[in-house]
Amino acid sequence: GARDVRVFAHRGSSGLFPENTRAAYMRALAEGADGIEVDLHLTRDGELVCFHDPTLERTSDGAGSVSETTLRHMRSLDVTSWKTPRLPAAYGGISEQLMTLQDVLELLISAERDVSLAVELKHPSPYGHRLEDRALKILLSYGWDPATACIPAGKHRVEVSFMSFSSSSLLHLAEMVPSENLCALFAKVTDGTLEQRLLRSRFAAALRPVAAAVMRGSLRDSEALVWRNEVGIAGPGVKYVHQHKAEAKAWLARGSRMRVWTVDSDDDLDMLMRLGVQEVTTNYPARILSRLGG
């Protein structure tokens, strides 16, 4: 039935609240999302923060690279006013909104229900695979069991999956993580995504053909991981699925899971349900859950 589709909150309930904040994550849990998707970057002092961009400007009042700042500095930033002037008091104060991986785990472990955590490892990172190693180390310290991919939480559990656009990140994780908890992300190569990738580049026009080739190469790598069953979850963008229904059907027929992002419209959801996609990632979990009847 429709409610067999599992719903992940994209950076939390980020349609309503600032992405990757305590408020967005708490709201997603309150709305009944099956899982929460978070983006991880490593700070200069080796802490894992939930933040999407490699730079601070878009979603905070800071400037510069996440990788060159400290956790203490990031905690001092305002990561909410760019979107929401006032947060409900129940979701914590302004200074509590920046989340580390540990903060997210504490939140999910205390959810008093089964919940999934999808961590996206953001590359390229100046720290290479130290990003993955730090994430695994923190998870292990919380009782994460690589065999079950779960963290026990009283009578409940937190199931953890790992996502990346980087095939080398996924292959590194595969040394410890079961393939069914690895998700290869890929997007259709369009000018739109390239514009976003190259937004910060002064040489954008000259680099565009190069960047397109690199993205196509990484797209093929990611698809190959799914075809070879080295990862159990295919994570395409919804535009990709619209243009590659045959691949999607073949993956589903072979028993791969599909977790499609970012699914905010009824039309997209209906198309994915017809295909038999098992998981969707959305900025609006409440809306998608009500459409699914759960």
PDB file of C-alpha atoms in Angstrom:
ATOM      1  CA  GLY A   1       0.000   0.000   0.000  1.00  0.00           C
ATOM      2  CA  ALA A   2       0.886   3.674  -0.168  1.00  0.00           C
ATOM      3  CA  ARG A   3       2.109   3.720   3.406  1.00  0.00           C
ATOM      4  CA  ASP A   4       4.793   1.155   2.564  1.00  0.00           C
ATOM      5  CA  VAL A   5       6.657   4.186   1.220  1.00  0.00           C
ATOM      6  CA  ARG A   6       9.110   5.455   3.839  1.00  0.00           C
ATOM      7  CA  VAL A   7       9.450   9.199   4.197  1.00  0.00           C
ATOM      8  CA  PHE A   8      12.755  10.920   5.011  1.00  0.00           C
ATOM      9  CA  ALA A   9      12.814  14.571   6.015  1.00  0.00           C
ATOM     10  CA  HIS A  10      15.335  16.341   3.764  1.00  0.00           C
ATOM     11  CA  ARG A  11      17.670  18.268   6.128  1.00  0.00           C
ATOM     12  CA  GLY A  12      14.739  17.932   8.550  1.00  0.00           C
ATOM     13  CA  SER A  13      11.362  19.530   7.955  1.00  0.00           C
ATOM     14  CA  SER A  14      13.195  22.135   5.921  1.00  0.00           C
ATOM     15  CA  GLY A  15      10.222  23.542   4.014  1.00  0.00           C
ATOM     16  CA  LEU A  16       8.986  25.046   7.287  1.00  0.00           C
ATOM     17  CA  PHE A  17      12.133  25.537   9.344  1.00  0.00           C
ATOM     18  CA  PRO A  18      15.774  26.364   8.615  1.00  0.00           C
ATOM     19  CA  GLU A  19      17.495  23.275   7.174  1.00  0.00           C
ATOM     20  CA  ASN A  20      19.717  21.038   9.321  1.00  0.00           C
ATOM     21  CA  THR A  21      18.691  22.749  12.580  1.00  0.00           C
ATOM     22  CA  ARG A  22      17.360  21.322  15.825  1.00  0.00           C
ATOM     23  CA  ALA A  23      13.986  22.920  14.978  1.00  0.00           C
ATOM     24  CA  ALA A  24      13.828  21.254  11.541  1.00  0.00           C
ATOM     25  CA  TYR A  25      14.745  17.847  12.981  1.00  0.00           C
ATOM     26  CA  MET A  26      12.354  18.097  15.942  1.00  0.00           C
ATOM     27  CA  ARG A  27       9.563  19.191  13.631  1.00  0.00           C
ATOM     28  CA  ALA A  28      10.211  16.228  11.299  1.00  0.00           C
ATOM     29  CA  LEU A  29       9.965  13.808  14.235  1.00  0.00           C
ATOM     30  CA  ALA A  30       6.765  15.495  15.428  1.00  0.00           C
ATOM     31  CA  GLU A  31       5.301  15.194  11.916  1.00  0.00           C
ATOM     32  CA  GLY A  32       5.932  11.441  11.938  1.00  0.00           C
ATOM     33  CA  ALA A  33       8.751  11.234   9.377  1.00  0.00           C
ATOM     34  CA  ASP A  34      10.227   7.716   9.224  1.00  0.00           C
ATOM     35  CA  GLY A  35      13.703   9.156   8.987  1.00  0.00           C
ATOM     36  CA  ILE A  36      15.781  12.297   8.956  1.00  0.00           C
ATOM     37  CA  GLU A  37      18.418  13.123   6.357  1.00  0.00           C
ATOM     38  CA  VAL A  38      21.393  15.210   7.482  1.00  0.00           C
ATOM     39  CA  ASP A  39      24.488  16.569   5.693  1.00  0.00           C
ATOM     40  CA  LEU A  40      27.851  16.179   7.401  1.00  0.00           C
ATOM     41  CA  HIS A  41      30.984  18.323   7.148  1.00  0.00           C
ATOM     42  CA  LEU A  42      34.135  18.175   9.260  1.00  0.00           C
ATOM     43  CA  THR A  43      35.260  21.343  11.049  1.00  0.00           C
ATOM     44  CA  ARG A  44      38.871  22.420  11.489  1.00  0.00           C
ATOM     45  CA  ASP A  45      38.873  20.900  14.979  1.00  0.00           C
ATOM     46  CA  GLY A  46      37.575  17.541  13.746  1.00  0.00           C
ATOM     47  CA  GLU A  47      33.906  17.857  14.732  1.00  0.00           C
ATOM     48  CA  LEU A  48      31.047  16.680  12.526  1.00  0.00           C
ATOM     49  CA  VAL A  49      28.465  19.394  11.969  1.00  0.00           C
ATOM     50  CA  CYS A  50      25.137  19.160  10.158  1.00  0.00           C
ATOM     51  CA  PHE A  51      25.427  21.743   7.419  1.00  0.00           C
ATOM     52  CA  HIS A  52      24.739  21.503   3.708  1.00  0.00           C
ATOM     53  CA  ASP A  53      27.063  23.919   1.949  1.00  0.00           C
ATOM     54  CA  PRO A  54      30.856  23.862   2.201  1.00  0.00           C
ATOM     55  CA  THR A  55      30.621  27.587   3.031  1.00  0.00           C
ATOM     56  CA  LEU A  56      28.729  29.424   5.753  1.00  0.00           C
ATOM     57  CA  GLU A  57      27.115  32.337   3.896  1.00  0.00           C
ATOM     58  CA  ARG A  58      23.807  30.930   2.594  1.00  0.00           C
ATOM     59  CA  THR A  59      22.423  29.524   5.849  1.00  0.00           C
ATOM     60  CA  SER A  60      24.138  31.530   8.590  1.00  0.00           C
ATOM     61  CA  ASP A  61      25.459  34.982   9.432  1.00  0.00           C
ATOM     62  CA  GLY A  62      29.036  33.689   9.144  1.00  0.00           C
ATOM     63  CA  ALA A  63      31.494  33.696   6.258  1.00  0.00           C
ATOM     64  CA  GLY A  64      34.182  31.344   5.002  1.00  0.00           C
ATOM     65  CA  SER A  65      34.494  27.551   4.800  1.00  0.00           C
ATOM     66  CA  VAL A  66      33.052  25.103   7.315  1.00  0.00           C
ATOM     67  CA  SER A  67      36.299  23.125   7.035  1.00  0.00           C
ATOM     68  CA  GLU A  68      38.315  26.141   8.186  1.00  0.00           C
ATOM     69  CA  THR A  69      36.151  27.040  11.171  1.00  0.00           C
ATOM     70  CA  THR A  70      35.798  25.506  14.649  1.00  0.00           C
ATOM     71  CA  LEU A  71      32.731  23.977  16.247  1.00  0.00           C
ATOM     72  CA  ARG A  72      32.838  26.714  18.887  1.00  0.00           C
ATOM     73  CA  HIS A  73      32.696  29.393  16.199  1.00  0.00           C
ATOM     74  CA  MET A  74      29.869  27.588  14.377  1.00  0.00           C
ATOM     75  CA  ARG A  75      27.863  27.359  17.602  1.00  0.00           C
ATOM     76  CA  SER A  76      28.147  31.155  17.922  1.00  0.00           C
ATOM     77  CA  LEU A  77      26.514  31.734  14.511  1.00  0.00           C
ATOM     78  CA  ASP A  78      22.857  32.453  13.836  1.00  0.00           C
ATOM     79  CA  VAL A  79      21.771  29.580  11.572  1.00  0.00           C
ATOM     80  CA  THR A  80      18.033  30.352  11.612  1.00  0.00           C
ATOM     81  CA  SER A  81      17.234  34.024  10.904  1.00  0.00           C
ATOM     82  CA  TRP A  82      17.975  33.703   7.176  1.00  0.00           C
ATOM     83  CA  LYS A  83      14.707  31.718   6.964  1.00  0.00           C
ATOM     84  CA  THR A  84      12.691  32.043  10.168  1.00  0.00           C
ATOM     85  CA  PRO A  85      12.624  35.202  12.288  1.00  0.00           C
ATOM     86  CA  ARG A  86      11.191  33.367  15.321  1.00  0.00           C
ATOM     87  CA  LEU A  87      11.309  29.707  16.309  1.00  0.00           C
ATOM     88  CA  PRO A  88       8.776  28.048  18.626  1.00  0.00           C
ATOM     89  CA  ALA A  89      10.349  27.938  22.100  1.00  0.00           C
ATOM     90  CA  ALA A  90       9.821  24.162  22.268  1.00  0.00           C
ATOM     91  CA  TYR A  91      12.462  23.729  19.535  1.00  0.00           C
ATOM     92  CA  GLY A  92      15.221  25.331  21.611  1.00  0.00           C
ATOM     93  CA  GLY A  93      16.958  28.693  21.566  1.00  0.00           C
ATOM     94  CA  ILE A  94      18.943  30.222  18.698  1.00  0.00           C
ATOM     95  CA  SER A  95      22.207  29.009  20.241  1.00  0.00           C
ATOM     96  CA  GLU A  96      20.951  25.381  20.268  1.00  0.00           C
ATOM     97  CA  GLN A  97      20.078  25.208  16.568  1.00  0.00           C
ATOM     98  CA  LEU A  98      23.433  24.185  15.075  1.00  0.00           C
ATOM     99  CA  MET A  99      23.630  20.391  15.358  1.00  0.00           C
ATOM    100  CA  THR A 100      26.566  18.002  15.550  1.00  0.00           C
ATOM    101  CA  LEU A 101      26.190  14.328  14.648  1.00  0.00           C
ATOM    102  CA  GLN A 102      26.147  13.623  18.413  1.00  0.00           C
ATOM    103  CA  ASP A 103      23.304  16.120  18.907  1.00  0.00           C
ATOM    104  CA  VAL A 104      21.251  14.385  16.219  1.00  0.00           C
ATOM    105  CA  LEU A 105      21.898  10.945  17.717  1.00  0.00           C
ATOM    106  CA  GLU A 106      20.791  12.167  21.168  1.00  0.00           C
ATOM    107  CA  LEU A 107      17.598  13.528  19.611  1.00  0.00           C
ATOM    108  CA  LEU A 108      16.785  10.333  17.685  1.00  0.00           C
ATOM    109  CA  ILE A 109      17.677   7.966  20.533  1.00  0.00           C
ATOM    110  CA  SER A 110      15.199   9.831  22.739  1.00  0.00           C
ATOM    111  CA  ALA A 111      12.428   9.781  20.078  1.00  0.00           C
ATOM    112  CA  GLU A 112      10.679   6.810  21.757  1.00  0.00           C
ATOM    113  CA  ARG A 113       9.989   5.149  18.420  1.00  0.00           C
ATOM    114  CA  ASP A 114      11.941   3.448  15.664  1.00  0.00           C
ATOM    115  CA  VAL A 115      13.499   6.067  13.449  1.00  0.00           C
ATOM    116  CA  SER A 116      16.034   6.115  10.608  1.00  0.00           C
ATOM    117  CA  LEU A 117      18.983   8.420  10.168  1.00  0.00           C
ATOM    118  CA  ALA A 118      20.373   9.015   6.693  1.00  0.00           C
ATOM    119  CA  VAL A 119      23.764  10.713   6.837  1.00  0.00           C
ATOM    120  CA  GLU A 120      25.095  12.318   3.696  1.00  0.00           C
ATOM    121  CA  LEU A 121      28.892  12.634   3.547  1.00  0.00           C
ATOM    122  CA  LYS A 122      29.638  15.854   1.688  1.00  0.00           C
ATOM    123  CA  HIS A 123      32.560  15.721  -0.754  1.00  0.00           C
ATOM    124  CA  PRO A 124      34.930  16.960  -1.957  1.00  0.00           C
ATOM    125  CA  SER A 125      36.263  17.457   1.582  1.00  0.00           C
ATOM    126  CA  PRO A 126      39.768  18.747   2.313  1.00  0.00           C
ATOM    127  CA  TYR A 127      39.892  16.024   4.969  1.00  0.00           C
ATOM    128  CA  GLY A 128      39.231  13.133   2.569  1.00  0.00           C
ATOM    129  CA  HIS A 129      38.068   9.953   4.287  1.00  0.00           C
ATOM    130  CA  ARG A 130      38.673  11.371   7.761  1.00  0.00           C
ATOM    131  CA  LEU A 131      35.068  12.506   7.290  1.00  0.00           C
ATOM    132  CA  GLU A 132      33.781   8.917   7.085  1.00  0.00           C
ATOM    133  CA  ASP A 133      36.141   7.617   9.769  1.00  0.00           C
ATOM    134  CA  ARG A 134      35.025  10.258  12.255  1.00  0.00           C
ATOM    135  CA  ALA A 135      31.353   9.505  11.541  1.00  0.00           C
ATOM    136  CA  LEU A 136      31.889   5.772  12.082  1.00  0.00           C
ATOM    137  CA  LYS A 137      33.821   6.387  15.280  1.00  0.00           C
ATOM    138  CA  ILE A 138      31.049   8.564  16.733  1.00  0.00           C
ATOM    139  CA  LEU A 139      28.364   6.051  15.721  1.00  0.00           C
ATOM    140  CA  LEU A 140      30.301   3.184  17.324  1.00  0.00           C
ATOM    141  CA  SER A 141      30.578   5.211  20.536  1.00  0.00           C
ATOM    142  CA  TYR A 142      26.754   5.343  20.608  1.00  0.00           C
ATOM    143  CA  GLY A 143      26.435   1.568  20.307  1.00  0.00           C
ATOM    144  CA  TRP A 144      25.898   1.398  16.548  1.00  0.00           C
ATOM    145  CA  ASP A 145      26.261  -2.217  15.412  1.00  0.00           C
ATOM    146  CA  PRO A 146      27.669  -2.460  11.868  1.00  0.00           C
ATOM    147  CA  ALA A 147      26.056  -5.892  11.413  1.00  0.00           C
ATOM    148  CA  THR A 148      22.515  -4.595  11.965  1.00  0.00           C
ATOM    149  CA  ALA A 149      23.308  -0.952  11.068  1.00  0.00           C
ATOM    150  CA  CYS A 150      21.283   0.032  14.132  1.00  0.00           C
ATOM    151  CA  ILE A 151      21.787   1.848  17.424  1.00  0.00           C
ATOM    152  CA  PRO A 152      19.697   0.369  20.252  1.00  0.00           C
ATOM    153  CA  ALA A 153      17.438   2.972  21.904  1.00  0.00           C
ATOM    154  CA  GLY A 154      15.637   1.209  24.761  1.00  0.00           C
ATOM    155  CA  LYS A 155      12.806  -0.805  23.175  1.00  0.00           C
ATOM    156  CA  HIS A 156      13.421   1.038  19.917  1.00  0.00           C
ATOM    157  CA  ARG A 157      16.272   1.516  17.488  1.00  0.00           C
ATOM    158  CA  VAL A 158      17.852   4.046  15.196  1.00  0.00           C
ATOM    159  CA  GLU A 159      18.737   2.569  11.807  1.00  0.00           C
ATOM    160  CA  VAL A 160      21.616   4.367  10.095  1.00  0.00           C
ATOM    161  CA  SER A 161      22.290   4.569   6.369  1.00  0.00           C
ATOM    162  CA  PHE A 162      25.075   6.434   4.593  1.00  0.00           C
ATOM    163  CA  MET A 163      24.699   8.440   1.413  1.00  0.00           C
ATOM    164  CA  SER A 164      27.138  10.194  -0.880  1.00  0.00           C
ATOM    165  CA  PHE A 165      27.598  11.459  -4.414  1.00  0.00           C
ATOM    166  CA  SER A 166      31.193  10.228  -4.026  1.00  0.00           C
ATOM    167  CA  SER A 167      31.725   6.592  -5.023  1.00  0.00           C
ATOM    168  CA  SER A 168      35.060   6.600  -3.192  1.00  0.00           C
ATOM    169  CA  SER A 169      33.259   7.626   0.026  1.00  0.00           C
ATOM    170  CA  LEU A 170      30.816   4.723  -0.358  1.00  0.00           C
ATOM    171  CA  LEU A 171      33.572   2.195  -1.121  1.00  0.00           C
ATOM    172  CA  HIS A 172      35.471   3.399   1.954  1.00  0.00           C
ATOM    173  CA  LEU A 173      32.360   2.985   4.120  1.00  0.00           C
ATOM    174  CA  ALA A 174      31.727  -0.463   2.603  1.00  0.00           C
ATOM    175  CA  GLU A 175      34.680  -1.832   4.562  1.00  0.00           C
ATOM    176  CA  MET A 176      32.460  -1.588   7.661  1.00  0.00           C
ATOM    177  CA  VAL A 177      28.882  -0.873   6.549  1.00  0.00           C
ATOM    178  CA  PRO A 178      26.567  -3.519   5.019  1.00  0.00           C
ATOM    179  CA  SER A 179      25.797  -2.731   1.375  1.00  0.00           C
ATOM    180  CA  GLU A 180      22.053  -2.493   2.054  1.00  0.00           C
ATOM    181  CA  ASN A 181      22.745   0.564   4.228  1.00  0.00           C
ATOM    182  CA  LEU A 182      24.774   2.394   1.580  1.00  0.00           C
ATOM    183  CA  CYS A 183      23.051   4.784  -0.817  1.00  0.00           C
ATOM    184  CA  ALA A 184      24.634   6.106  -4.024  1.00  0.00           C
ATOM    185  CA  LEU A 185      23.315   9.579  -4.806  1.00  0.00           C
ATOM    186  CA  PHE A 186      23.158  10.854  -8.338  1.00  0.00           C
ATOM    187  CA  ALA A 187      21.545  13.649 -10.271  1.00  0.00           C
ATOM    188  CA  LYS A 188      20.702  14.149 -13.892  1.00  0.00           C
ATOM    189  CA  VAL A 189      23.488  16.284 -15.370  1.00  0.00           C
ATOM    190  CA  THR A 190      21.675  19.495 -16.209  1.00  0.00           C
ATOM    191  CA  ASP A 191      22.864  23.052 -16.432  1.00  0.00           C
ATOM    192  CA  GLY A 192      20.832  23.762 -13.296  1.00  0.00           C
ATOM    193  CA  THR A 193      22.862  21.444 -11.094  1.00  0.00           C
ATOM    194  CA  LEU A 194      26.075  22.605 -12.722  1.00  0.00           C
ATOM    195  CA  GLU A 195      25.176  26.223 -12.039  1.00  0.00           C
ATOM    196  CA  GLN A 196      24.772  25.339  -8.373  1.00  0.00           C
ATOM    197  CA  ARG A 197      28.021  23.389  -8.265  1.00  0.00           C
ATOM    198  CA  LEU A 198      29.907  26.195  -9.965  1.00  0.00           C
ATOM    199  CA  LEU A 199      28.149  29.081  -8.259  1.00  0.00           C
ATOM    200  CA  ARG A 200      31.271  29.993  -6.302  1.00  0.00           C
ATOM    201  CA  SER A 201      33.695  29.643  -9.195  1.00  0.00           C
ATOM    202  CA  ARG A 202      35.136  32.762 -10.853  1.00  0.00           C
ATOM    203  CA  PHE A 203      35.977  30.592 -13.866  1.00  0.00           C
ATOM    204  CA  ALA A 204      32.504  29.123 -14.203  1.00  0.00           C
ATOM    205  CA  ALA A 205      32.110  29.563 -17.957  1.00  0.00           C
ATOM    206  CA  ALA A 206      35.517  28.111 -18.807  1.00  0.00           C
ATOM    207  CA  LEU A 207      35.104  25.229 -16.367  1.00  0.00           C
ATOM    208  CA  ARG A 208      31.581  24.227 -17.308  1.00  0.00           C
ATOM    209  CA  PRO A 209      32.505  21.563 -19.909  1.00  0.00           C
ATOM    210  CA  VAL A 210      35.088  20.115 -17.520  1.00  0.00           C
ATOM    211  CA  ALA A 211      32.659  20.068 -14.618  1.00  0.00           C
ATOM    212  CA  ALA A 212      30.013  18.430 -16.809  1.00  0.00           C
ATOM    213  CA  ALA A 213      32.444  15.678 -17.761  1.00  0.00           C
ATOM    214  CA  VAL A 214      33.428  15.140 -14.127  1.00  0.00           C
ATOM    215  CA  MET A 215      29.802  14.958 -13.061  1.00  0.00           C
ATOM    216  CA  ARG A 216      28.958  12.517 -15.844  1.00  0.00           C
ATOM    217  CA  GLY A 217      31.913  10.386 -14.765  1.00  0.00           C
ATOM    218  CA  SER A 218      30.796  10.359 -11.143  1.00  0.00           C
ATOM    219  CA  LEU A 219      27.220   9.645 -12.262  1.00  0.00           C
ATOM    220  CA  ARG A 220      28.443   6.551 -14.120  1.00  0.00           C
ATOM    221  CA  ASP A 221      30.495   5.477 -11.072  1.00  0.00           C
ATOM    222  CA  SER A 222      27.469   5.820  -8.794  1.00  0.00           C
ATOM    223  CA  GLU A 223      25.201   3.922 -11.164  1.00  0.00           C
ATOM    224  CA  ALA A 224      27.829   1.187 -11.490  1.00  0.00           C
ATOM    225  CA  LEU A 225      27.850   0.709  -7.706  1.00  0.00           C
ATOM    226  CA  VAL A 226      24.107   0.033  -7.846  1.00  0.00           C
ATOM    227  CA  TRP A 227      24.346  -2.316 -10.839  1.00  0.00           C
ATOM    228  CA  ARG A 228      27.173  -4.255  -9.133  1.00  0.00           C
ATOM    229  CA  ASN A 229      25.207  -4.461  -5.867  1.00  0.00           C
ATOM    230  CA  GLU A 230      28.056  -2.744  -4.013  1.00  0.00           C
ATOM    231  CA  VAL A 231      25.418  -0.413  -2.640  1.00  0.00           C
ATOM    232  CA  GLY A 232      21.871  -1.550  -1.917  1.00  0.00           C
ATOM    233  CA  ILE A 233      20.131   1.814  -2.239  1.00  0.00           C
ATOM    234  CA  ALA A 234      19.930   3.887  -5.412  1.00  0.00           C
ATOM    235  CA  GLY A 235      19.505   7.572  -4.568  1.00  0.00           C
ATOM    236  CA  PRO A 236      18.607   9.465  -7.739  1.00  0.00           C
ATOM    237  CA  GLY A 237      17.083  12.908  -7.923  1.00  0.00           C
ATOM    238  CA  VAL A 238      13.470  12.903  -9.068  1.00  0.00           C
ATOM    239  CA  LYS A 239      14.409  14.535 -12.422  1.00  0.00           C
ATOM    240  CA  TYR A 240      16.741  11.612 -13.096  1.00  0.00           C
ATOM    241  CA  VAL A 241      13.886   9.152 -12.500  1.00  0.00           C
ATOM    242  CA  HIS A 242      11.592  11.054 -14.874  1.00  0.00           C
ATOM    243  CA  GLN A 243      14.205  10.605 -17.609  1.00  0.00           C
ATOM    244  CA  HIS A 244      15.441   7.102 -16.725  1.00  0.00           C
ATOM    245  CA  LYS A 245      12.337   5.085 -15.862  1.00  0.00           C
ATOM    246  CA  ALA A 246      13.795   1.957 -17.476  1.00  0.00           C
ATOM    247  CA  GLU A 247      16.805   1.981 -15.143  1.00  0.00           C
ATOM    248  CA  ALA A 248      14.569   2.615 -12.149  1.00  0.00           C
ATOM    249  CA  LYS A 249      12.324  -0.327 -13.058  1.00  0.00           C
ATOM    250  CA  ALA A 250      15.325  -2.583 -13.583  1.00  0.00           C
ATOM    251  CA  TRP A 251      16.849  -1.687 -10.200  1.00  0.00           C
ATOM    252  CA  LEU A 252      13.554  -2.261  -8.409  1.00  0.00           C
ATOM    253  CA  ALA A 253      13.040  -5.563 -10.239  1.00  0.00           C
ATOM    254  CA  ARG A 254      16.494  -6.701  -9.091  1.00  0.00           C
ATOM    255  CA  GLY A 255      15.680  -5.937  -5.466  1.00  0.00           C
ATOM    256  CA  SER A 256      17.523  -2.630  -5.032  1.00  0.00           C
ATOM    257  CA  ARG A 257      15.890  -0.062  -2.799  1.00  0.00           C
ATOM    258  CA  MET A 258      15.295   3.369  -4.233  1.00  0.00           C
ATOM    259  CA  ARG A 259      15.402   6.535  -2.133  1.00  0.00           C
ATOM    260  CA  VAL A 260      14.452   9.443  -4.378  1.00  0.00           C
ATOM    261  CA  TRP A 261      15.029  13.133  -3.576  1.00  0.00           C
ATOM    262  CA  THR A 262      13.592  15.789  -3.324  1.00  0.00           C
ATOM    263  CA  VAL A 263       9.916  14.857  -3.584  1.00  0.00           C
ATOM    264  CA  ASP A 264       7.648  17.782  -2.721  1.00  0.00           C
ATOM    265  CA  SER A 265       4.896  17.598  -5.377  1.00  0.00           C
ATOM    266  CA  ASP A 266       1.924  15.231  -5.629  1.00  0.00           C
ATOM    267  CA  ASP A 267       2.733  14.535  -9.296  1.00  0.00           C
ATOM    268  CA  ASP A 268       6.262  13.398  -8.476  1.00  0.00           C
ATOM    269  CA  LEU A 269       5.058  11.282  -5.553  1.00  0.00           C
ATOM    270  CA  ASP A 270       2.351   9.617  -7.671  1.00  0.00           C
ATOM    271  CA  MET A 271       4.838   8.817 -10.441  1.00  0.00           C
ATOM    272  CA  LEU A 272       7.262   7.253  -7.931  1.00  0.00           C
ATOM    273  CA  MET A 273       4.494   5.242  -6.256  1.00  0.00           C
ATOM    274  CA  ARG A 274       3.442   3.844  -9.627  1.00  0.00           C
ATOM    275  CA  LEU A 275       7.021   2.707 -10.180  1.00  0.00           C
ATOM    276  CA  GLY A 276       7.149   1.061  -6.745  1.00  0.00           C
ATOM    277  CA  VAL A 277       9.847   3.276  -5.211  1.00  0.00           C
ATOM    278  CA  GLN A 278      10.200   2.397  -1.521  1.00  0.00           C
ATOM    279  CA  GLU A 279      11.590   5.637  -0.042  1.00  0.00           C
ATOM    280  CA  VAL A 280      11.285   9.350  -0.699  1.00  0.00           C
ATOM    281  CA  THR A 281      13.125  12.338   0.738  1.00  0.00           C
ATOM    282  CA  THR A 282      11.064  15.515   1.092  1.00  0.00           C
ATOM    283  CA  ASN A 283      11.241  19.060   2.485  1.00  0.00           C
ATOM    284  CA  TYR A 284       7.570  18.669   3.536  1.00  0.00           C
ATOM    285  CA  PRO A 285       7.176  15.377   5.430  1.00  0.00           C
ATOM    286  CA  ALA A 286       3.717  16.197   6.857  1.00  0.00           C
ATOM    287  CA  ARG A 287       2.281  16.927   3.404  1.00  0.00           C
ATOM    288  CA  ILE A 288       3.796  13.805   1.818  1.00  0.00           C
ATOM    289  CA  LEU A 289       2.714  11.595   4.740  1.00  0.00           C
ATOM    290  CA  SER A 290      -0.854  12.838   4.492  1.00  0.00           C
ATOM    291  CA  ARG A 291      -0.834  12.170   0.735  1.00  0.00           C
ATOM    292  CA  LEU A 292       0.337   8.622   1.512  1.00  0.00           C
ATOM    293  CA  GLY A 293      -2.412   8.256   4.084  1.00  0.00           C
ATOM    294  CA  GLY A 294      -0.118   7.874   7.089  1.00  0.00           C
TER     295      GLY A 294
END
